[in-house]
Amino acid sequence: MTIVASSLEQDSVENPPERAGPETAKLGQRLKDLRQRRRLSLRQLADRTGTSASFISQLERGLTGASTASLNQMAAALGVTVAALFEEPATPSTEGVLRRSQRPAIPTSHGCRKTLLSRRPATEMEVYVGEFEIGGSTGPDLYTHGDAHEMLVVTRGVVEVSLGESRHVLEEGDSIEYATSTPHRTENIGNGRAEVMWIIAPPTSGGEELDQYVSW
């Protein structure tokens, strides 16, 4: 996963999460578990992601949030999909119903909250919902992740999707498709909250440990 004009470490300094809560603490613990399973020090993971050991330490302790771009880079460095950052180990479920209140969630910085919809045994794609506060975004920079196909569908509000040097204003019901290798970014430019759905196929990081790290 590549950040265009990286500012990952600014997440911890300039854009702390609005509220440090249980979701932030759980995310930090999962990051720590994954890092330790790979026998990586804070410094080694920092070198792999182009961040600092202090930034990763703050993430693991639940003291700060991270942009969507940052989370993609952490997942790639640890060899898992972003989905693996969402929940604790659990037995896969074959039941098809997922209540809104049961969605595994990751609190991110920059006014965006990301939740996971896709579940095992579906392994060919990942589906996420992004909820944006007014002015919220996936982060200050365009980013890439892997070489897959991504569709974004606006289910509420108005967002601007940047693809390279082009920008597209999308309203409720609109959609856009692009390669995940294309630098991209999403921002809520409306006067109210916005919500989008991301559908990614295939998943853009190694998924060999999803069954161990995702609660379905």
PDB file of C-alpha atoms in Angstrom:
ATOM      1  CA  MET A   1       0.000   0.000   0.000  1.00  0.00           C
ATOM      2  CA  THR A   2       1.416   3.336  -1.060  1.00  0.00           C
ATOM      3  CA  ILE A   3       0.686   6.796   0.261  1.00  0.00           C
ATOM      4  CA  VAL A   4       0.993   9.703  -2.151  1.00  0.00           C
ATOM      5  CA  ALA A   5       2.636  12.628  -0.299  1.00  0.00           C
ATOM      6  CA  SER A   6       2.692  10.695   2.958  1.00  0.00           C
ATOM      7  CA  SER A   7       1.629  12.294   6.222  1.00  0.00           C
ATOM      8  CA  LEU A   8       0.974   9.184   8.300  1.00  0.00           C
ATOM      9  CA  GLU A   9       2.662  10.461  11.415  1.00  0.00           C
ATOM     10  CA  GLN A  10       0.521  13.591  11.335  1.00  0.00           C
ATOM     11  CA  ASP A  11      -2.415  11.346  12.262  1.00  0.00           C
ATOM     12  CA  SER A  12      -1.087  11.088  15.792  1.00  0.00           C
ATOM     13  CA  VAL A  13      -0.216  14.751  16.180  1.00  0.00           C
ATOM     14  CA  GLU A  14      -2.593  16.859  14.133  1.00  0.00           C
ATOM     15  CA  ASN A  15      -5.612  14.572  13.816  1.00  0.00           C
ATOM     16  CA  PRO A  16      -6.234  12.640  17.024  1.00  0.00           C
ATOM     17  CA  PRO A  17      -9.495  10.665  17.230  1.00  0.00           C
ATOM     18  CA  GLU A  18     -12.440  12.687  18.490  1.00  0.00           C
ATOM     19  CA  ARG A  19     -13.117  10.165  21.253  1.00  0.00           C
ATOM     20  CA  ALA A  20     -10.839   7.442  22.509  1.00  0.00           C
ATOM     21  CA  GLY A  21     -13.219   4.565  23.193  1.00  0.00           C
ATOM     22  CA  PRO A  22     -13.441   0.763  23.251  1.00  0.00           C
ATOM     23  CA  GLU A  23     -13.116   0.458  19.457  1.00  0.00           C
ATOM     24  CA  THR A  24      -9.839   2.395  19.488  1.00  0.00           C
ATOM     25  CA  ALA A  25      -8.463   0.224  22.287  1.00  0.00           C
ATOM     26  CA  LYS A  26      -9.484  -2.999  20.508  1.00  0.00           C
ATOM     27  CA  LEU A  27      -7.838  -1.870  17.283  1.00  0.00           C
ATOM     28  CA  GLY A  28      -4.626  -1.129  19.158  1.00  0.00           C
ATOM     29  CA  GLN A  29      -4.605  -4.537  20.822  1.00  0.00           C
ATOM     30  CA  ARG A  30      -5.147  -6.329  17.512  1.00  0.00           C
ATOM     31  CA  LEU A  31      -2.286  -4.393  15.912  1.00  0.00           C
ATOM     32  CA  LYS A  32      -0.053  -5.349  18.812  1.00  0.00           C
ATOM     33  CA  ASP A  33      -1.083  -9.026  18.621  1.00  0.00           C
ATOM     34  CA  LEU A  34      -0.370  -9.181  14.881  1.00  0.00           C
ATOM     35  CA  ARG A  35       2.988  -7.437  15.285  1.00  0.00           C
ATOM     36  CA  GLN A  36       4.092  -9.730  18.105  1.00  0.00           C
ATOM     37  CA  ARG A  37       2.981 -12.868  16.241  1.00  0.00           C
ATOM     38  CA  ARG A  38       5.399 -11.819  13.509  1.00  0.00           C
ATOM     39  CA  ARG A  39       8.096 -11.094  16.093  1.00  0.00           C
ATOM     40  CA  LEU A  40       8.456  -7.532  14.905  1.00  0.00           C
ATOM     41  CA  SER A  41       9.635  -4.735  17.150  1.00  0.00           C
ATOM     42  CA  LEU A  42       7.968  -1.347  17.074  1.00  0.00           C
ATOM     43  CA  ARG A  43      10.979  -0.027  15.191  1.00  0.00           C
ATOM     44  CA  GLN A  44      10.868  -2.819  12.597  1.00  0.00           C
ATOM     45  CA  LEU A  45       7.180  -2.229  11.868  1.00  0.00           C
ATOM     46  CA  ALA A  46       7.810   1.506  11.732  1.00  0.00           C
ATOM     47  CA  ASP A  47      10.533   0.956   9.137  1.00  0.00           C
ATOM     48  CA  ARG A  48       8.168  -1.163   7.032  1.00  0.00           C
ATOM     49  CA  THR A  49       5.450   1.483   7.069  1.00  0.00           C
ATOM     50  CA  GLY A  50       7.528   4.645   6.940  1.00  0.00           C
ATOM     51  CA  THR A  51       6.207   5.850  10.291  1.00  0.00           C
ATOM     52  CA  SER A  52       7.761   6.200  13.745  1.00  0.00           C
ATOM     53  CA  ALA A  53       7.861   3.732  16.619  1.00  0.00           C
ATOM     54  CA  SER A  54       6.153   6.319  18.833  1.00  0.00           C
ATOM     55  CA  PHE A  55       3.223   6.613  16.391  1.00  0.00           C
ATOM     56  CA  ILE A  56       2.723   2.833  16.341  1.00  0.00           C
ATOM     57  CA  SER A  57       3.024   2.717  20.131  1.00  0.00           C
ATOM     58  CA  GLN A  58       0.242   5.296  20.424  1.00  0.00           C
ATOM     59  CA  LEU A  59      -1.930   3.255  18.049  1.00  0.00           C
ATOM     60  CA  GLU A  60      -1.369   0.069  20.034  1.00  0.00           C
ATOM     61  CA  ARG A  61      -2.242   1.799  23.301  1.00  0.00           C
ATOM     62  CA  GLY A  62      -5.435   3.251  21.871  1.00  0.00           C
ATOM     63  CA  LEU A  63      -4.235   6.822  22.311  1.00  0.00           C
ATOM     64  CA  THR A  64      -4.697   7.859  18.691  1.00  0.00           C
ATOM     65  CA  GLY A  65      -6.596   6.958  15.562  1.00  0.00           C
ATOM     66  CA  ALA A  66      -5.303   6.544  12.030  1.00  0.00           C
ATOM     67  CA  SER A  67      -6.424   7.460   8.553  1.00  0.00           C
ATOM     68  CA  THR A  68      -7.801   4.858   6.157  1.00  0.00           C
ATOM     69  CA  ALA A  69      -4.525   5.092   4.255  1.00  0.00           C
ATOM     70  CA  SER A  70      -2.536   4.407   7.428  1.00  0.00           C
ATOM     71  CA  LEU A  71      -4.612   1.334   8.257  1.00  0.00           C
ATOM     72  CA  ASN A  72      -4.133  -0.055   4.759  1.00  0.00           C
ATOM     73  CA  GLN A  73      -0.385   0.395   5.074  1.00  0.00           C
ATOM     74  CA  MET A  74      -0.285  -1.281   8.498  1.00  0.00           C
ATOM     75  CA  ALA A  75      -2.291  -4.246   7.203  1.00  0.00           C
ATOM     76  CA  ALA A  76      -0.042  -4.622   4.160  1.00  0.00           C
ATOM     77  CA  ALA A  77       3.104  -4.534   6.311  1.00  0.00           C
ATOM     78  CA  LEU A  78       1.645  -7.243   8.561  1.00  0.00           C
ATOM     79  CA  GLY A  79       0.563  -9.386   5.598  1.00  0.00           C
ATOM     80  CA  VAL A  80      -3.184  -9.318   6.270  1.00  0.00           C
ATOM     81  CA  THR A  81      -6.241  -7.595   4.854  1.00  0.00           C
ATOM     82  CA  VAL A  82      -7.675  -4.554   6.593  1.00  0.00           C
ATOM     83  CA  ALA A  83     -10.542  -6.840   7.629  1.00  0.00           C
ATOM     84  CA  ALA A  84      -8.124  -8.656   9.937  1.00  0.00           C
ATOM     85  CA  LEU A  85      -7.819  -5.497  12.030  1.00  0.00           C
ATOM     86  CA  PHE A  86     -11.494  -5.426  12.923  1.00  0.00           C
ATOM     87  CA  GLU A  87     -12.185  -8.154  15.460  1.00  0.00           C
ATOM     88  CA  GLU A  88     -10.796 -10.819  17.754  1.00  0.00           C
ATOM     89  CA  PRO A  89     -10.463 -14.520  16.819  1.00  0.00           C
ATOM     90  CA  ALA A  90     -13.773 -16.278  16.327  1.00  0.00           C
ATOM     91  CA  THR A  91     -15.351 -19.220  14.564  1.00  0.00           C
ATOM     92  CA  PRO A  92     -16.561 -18.376  11.033  1.00  0.00           C
ATOM     93  CA  SER A  93     -20.344 -18.166  10.673  1.00  0.00           C
ATOM     94  CA  THR A  94     -22.454 -19.369   7.759  1.00  0.00           C
ATOM     95  CA  GLU A  95     -25.471 -17.294   8.811  1.00  0.00           C
ATOM     96  CA  GLY A  96     -26.348 -14.555   6.347  1.00  0.00           C
ATOM     97  CA  VAL A  97     -27.781 -11.856   8.628  1.00  0.00           C
ATOM     98  CA  LEU A  98     -25.532  -9.112  10.012  1.00  0.00           C
ATOM     99  CA  ARG A  99     -27.264  -6.492  12.155  1.00  0.00           C
ATOM    100  CA  ARG A 100     -26.054  -2.902  11.952  1.00  0.00           C
ATOM    101  CA  SER A 101     -25.193  -2.968  15.654  1.00  0.00           C
ATOM    102  CA  GLN A 102     -23.025  -6.063  15.113  1.00  0.00           C
ATOM    103  CA  ARG A 103     -20.799  -4.677  12.363  1.00  0.00           C
ATOM    104  CA  PRO A 104     -17.100  -4.927  13.259  1.00  0.00           C
ATOM    105  CA  ALA A 105     -15.779  -1.358  13.231  1.00  0.00           C
ATOM    106  CA  ILE A 106     -12.530   0.557  13.118  1.00  0.00           C
ATOM    107  CA  PRO A 107     -12.420   4.150  14.370  1.00  0.00           C
ATOM    108  CA  THR A 108     -10.248   6.227  12.063  1.00  0.00           C
ATOM    109  CA  SER A 109      -9.069   9.797  12.228  1.00  0.00           C
ATOM    110  CA  HIS A 110     -10.199  12.600   9.899  1.00  0.00           C
ATOM    111  CA  GLY A 111     -13.898  12.137  10.683  1.00  0.00           C
ATOM    112  CA  CYS A 112     -14.400   8.730   9.076  1.00  0.00           C
ATOM    113  CA  ARG A 113     -15.650   5.517  10.682  1.00  0.00           C
ATOM    114  CA  LYS A 114     -15.201   2.281   8.742  1.00  0.00           C
ATOM    115  CA  THR A 115     -17.208  -0.904   9.306  1.00  0.00           C
ATOM    116  CA  LEU A 116     -16.912  -4.362   7.766  1.00  0.00           C
ATOM    117  CA  LEU A 117     -19.847  -6.062   6.012  1.00  0.00           C
ATOM    118  CA  SER A 118     -18.312  -9.057   4.219  1.00  0.00           C
ATOM    119  CA  ARG A 119     -17.920 -12.262   6.211  1.00  0.00           C
ATOM    120  CA  ARG A 120     -16.539 -15.740   5.864  1.00  0.00           C
ATOM    121  CA  PRO A 121     -16.998 -17.971   3.910  1.00  0.00           C
ATOM    122  CA  ALA A 122     -17.010 -15.229   1.253  1.00  0.00           C
ATOM    123  CA  THR A 123     -13.322 -14.747   0.466  1.00  0.00           C
ATOM    124  CA  GLU A 124     -13.406 -13.282  -3.048  1.00  0.00           C
ATOM    125  CA  MET A 125     -14.172  -9.729  -1.973  1.00  0.00           C
ATOM    126  CA  GLU A 126     -14.297  -7.277   0.910  1.00  0.00           C
ATOM    127  CA  VAL A 127     -17.210  -4.923   1.540  1.00  0.00           C
ATOM    128  CA  TYR A 128     -16.942  -1.914   3.845  1.00  0.00           C
ATOM    129  CA  VAL A 129     -19.178   0.985   4.851  1.00  0.00           C
ATOM    130  CA  GLY A 130     -17.627   4.380   5.462  1.00  0.00           C
ATOM    131  CA  GLU A 131     -19.496   6.941   7.575  1.00  0.00           C
ATOM    132  CA  PHE A 132     -18.208  10.503   7.216  1.00  0.00           C
ATOM    133  CA  GLU A 133     -18.835  13.467   9.460  1.00  0.00           C
ATOM    134  CA  ILE A 134     -19.190  16.879   7.804  1.00  0.00           C
ATOM    135  CA  GLY A 135     -15.794  17.572   6.242  1.00  0.00           C
ATOM    136  CA  GLY A 136     -14.590  14.051   7.050  1.00  0.00           C
ATOM    137  CA  SER A 137     -12.325  12.126   4.686  1.00  0.00           C
ATOM    138  CA  THR A 138     -10.208   9.014   4.288  1.00  0.00           C
ATOM    139  CA  GLY A 139      -7.191  11.179   5.085  1.00  0.00           C
ATOM    140  CA  PRO A 140      -5.278  14.156   3.699  1.00  0.00           C
ATOM    141  CA  ASP A 141      -3.474  12.189   0.986  1.00  0.00           C
ATOM    142  CA  LEU A 142      -4.341  10.048  -1.997  1.00  0.00           C
ATOM    143  CA  TYR A 143      -3.311   6.423  -1.496  1.00  0.00           C
ATOM    144  CA  THR A 144      -3.167   3.066  -3.264  1.00  0.00           C
ATOM    145  CA  HIS A 145      -3.539  -0.500  -1.993  1.00  0.00           C
ATOM    146  CA  GLY A 146      -2.725  -3.552  -4.055  1.00  0.00           C
ATOM    147  CA  ASP A 147      -3.929  -4.245  -7.584  1.00  0.00           C
ATOM    148  CA  ALA A 148      -7.635  -5.011  -7.373  1.00  0.00           C
ATOM    149  CA  HIS A 149     -10.971  -3.596  -8.549  1.00  0.00           C
ATOM    150  CA  GLU A 150     -12.842  -1.222  -6.260  1.00  0.00           C
ATOM    151  CA  MET A 151     -16.374   0.137  -6.524  1.00  0.00           C
ATOM    152  CA  LEU A 152     -17.633   3.006  -4.365  1.00  0.00           C
ATOM    153  CA  VAL A 153     -21.391   3.539  -3.994  1.00  0.00           C
ATOM    154  CA  VAL A 154     -22.770   6.634  -2.272  1.00  0.00           C
ATOM    155  CA  THR A 155     -25.669   5.671  -0.009  1.00  0.00           C
ATOM    156  CA  ARG A 156     -26.071   9.031   1.727  1.00  0.00           C
ATOM    157  CA  GLY A 157     -24.957  12.623   1.208  1.00  0.00           C
ATOM    158  CA  VAL A 158     -22.445  14.093  -1.239  1.00  0.00           C
ATOM    159  CA  VAL A 159     -18.788  13.098  -1.538  1.00  0.00           C
ATOM    160  CA  GLU A 160     -15.851  14.009  -3.728  1.00  0.00           C
ATOM    161  CA  VAL A 161     -13.717  11.137  -4.978  1.00  0.00           C
ATOM    162  CA  SER A 162     -10.226  12.033  -6.168  1.00  0.00           C
ATOM    163  CA  LEU A 163      -8.631   9.664  -8.688  1.00  0.00           C
ATOM    164  CA  GLY A 164      -5.148  10.812  -9.552  1.00  0.00           C
ATOM    165  CA  GLU A 165      -5.550  14.368 -10.819  1.00  0.00           C
ATOM    166  CA  SER A 166      -9.285  14.023 -11.537  1.00  0.00           C
ATOM    167  CA  ARG A 167     -12.096  14.763  -9.094  1.00  0.00           C
ATOM    168  CA  HIS A 168     -15.660  13.479  -9.178  1.00  0.00           C
ATOM    169  CA  VAL A 169     -18.609  14.767  -7.145  1.00  0.00           C
ATOM    170  CA  LEU A 170     -21.013  11.927  -6.349  1.00  0.00           C
ATOM    171  CA  GLU A 171     -24.464  12.141  -4.795  1.00  0.00           C
ATOM    172  CA  GLU A 172     -26.685   9.518  -3.197  1.00  0.00           C
ATOM    173  CA  GLY A 173     -27.150   6.604  -5.589  1.00  0.00           C
ATOM    174  CA  ASP A 174     -24.079   7.420  -7.692  1.00  0.00           C
ATOM    175  CA  SER A 175     -21.154   5.012  -8.007  1.00  0.00           C
ATOM    176  CA  ILE A 176     -17.624   4.952  -9.371  1.00  0.00           C
ATOM    177  CA  GLU A 177     -15.196   2.149 -10.219  1.00  0.00           C
ATOM    178  CA  TYR A 178     -11.404   2.216 -10.338  1.00  0.00           C
ATOM    179  CA  ALA A 179      -8.273   0.158  -9.820  1.00  0.00           C
ATOM    180  CA  THR A 180      -6.923   0.181  -6.270  1.00  0.00           C
ATOM    181  CA  SER A 181      -3.514   0.928  -7.794  1.00  0.00           C
ATOM    182  CA  THR A 182      -4.874   4.347  -8.826  1.00  0.00           C
ATOM    183  CA  PRO A 183      -4.181   7.004  -6.158  1.00  0.00           C
ATOM    184  CA  HIS A 184      -7.546   7.824  -4.588  1.00  0.00           C
ATOM    185  CA  ARG A 185      -9.236   9.654  -1.732  1.00  0.00           C
ATOM    186  CA  THR A 186     -12.806  10.264  -0.554  1.00  0.00           C
ATOM    187  CA  GLU A 187     -14.131  13.378   1.225  1.00  0.00           C
ATOM    188  CA  ASN A 188     -17.558  14.452   2.448  1.00  0.00           C
ATOM    189  CA  ILE A 189     -18.231  17.837   0.826  1.00  0.00           C
ATOM    190  CA  GLY A 190     -21.924  18.067   1.708  1.00  0.00           C
ATOM    191  CA  ASN A 191     -23.744  19.909   4.482  1.00  0.00           C
ATOM    192  CA  GLY A 192     -24.606  16.732   6.369  1.00  0.00           C
ATOM    193  CA  ARG A 193     -23.211  13.315   7.151  1.00  0.00           C
ATOM    194  CA  ALA A 194     -22.295  11.051   4.245  1.00  0.00           C
ATOM    195  CA  GLU A 195     -22.093   7.292   3.855  1.00  0.00           C
ATOM    196  CA  VAL A 196     -20.478   5.172   1.164  1.00  0.00           C
ATOM    197  CA  MET A 197     -19.965   1.491   0.477  1.00  0.00           C
ATOM    198  CA  TRP A 198     -16.653   0.120  -0.817  1.00  0.00           C
ATOM    199  CA  ILE A 199     -16.584  -3.222  -2.642  1.00  0.00           C
ATOM    200  CA  ILE A 200     -13.080  -4.575  -3.298  1.00  0.00           C
ATOM    201  CA  ALA A 201     -12.291  -7.700  -5.312  1.00  0.00           C
ATOM    202  CA  PRO A 202     -10.101  -9.496  -4.653  1.00  0.00           C
ATOM    203  CA  PRO A 203      -8.960  -8.450  -1.149  1.00  0.00           C
ATOM    204  CA  THR A 204      -5.827  -6.326  -1.462  1.00  0.00           C
ATOM    205  CA  SER A 205      -3.571  -7.846   1.228  1.00  0.00           C
ATOM    206  CA  GLY A 206      -2.646 -11.329   2.348  1.00  0.00           C
ATOM    207  CA  GLY A 207      -5.690 -12.952   3.915  1.00  0.00           C
ATOM    208  CA  GLU A 208      -4.200 -16.120   5.317  1.00  0.00           C
ATOM    209  CA  GLU A 209      -4.970 -15.153   8.919  1.00  0.00           C
ATOM    210  CA  LEU A 210      -8.471 -13.745   8.546  1.00  0.00           C
ATOM    211  CA  ASP A 211     -10.069 -16.785  10.164  1.00  0.00           C
ATOM    212  CA  GLN A 212      -7.898 -16.234  13.242  1.00  0.00           C
ATOM    213  CA  TYR A 213      -8.316 -12.484  13.536  1.00  0.00           C
ATOM    214  CA  VAL A 214     -11.811 -11.601  12.372  1.00  0.00           C
ATOM    215  CA  SER A 215     -14.988 -12.179  14.350  1.00  0.00           C
ATOM    216  CA  TRP A 216     -17.805 -13.098  11.995  1.00  0.00           C
TER     217      TRP A 216
END
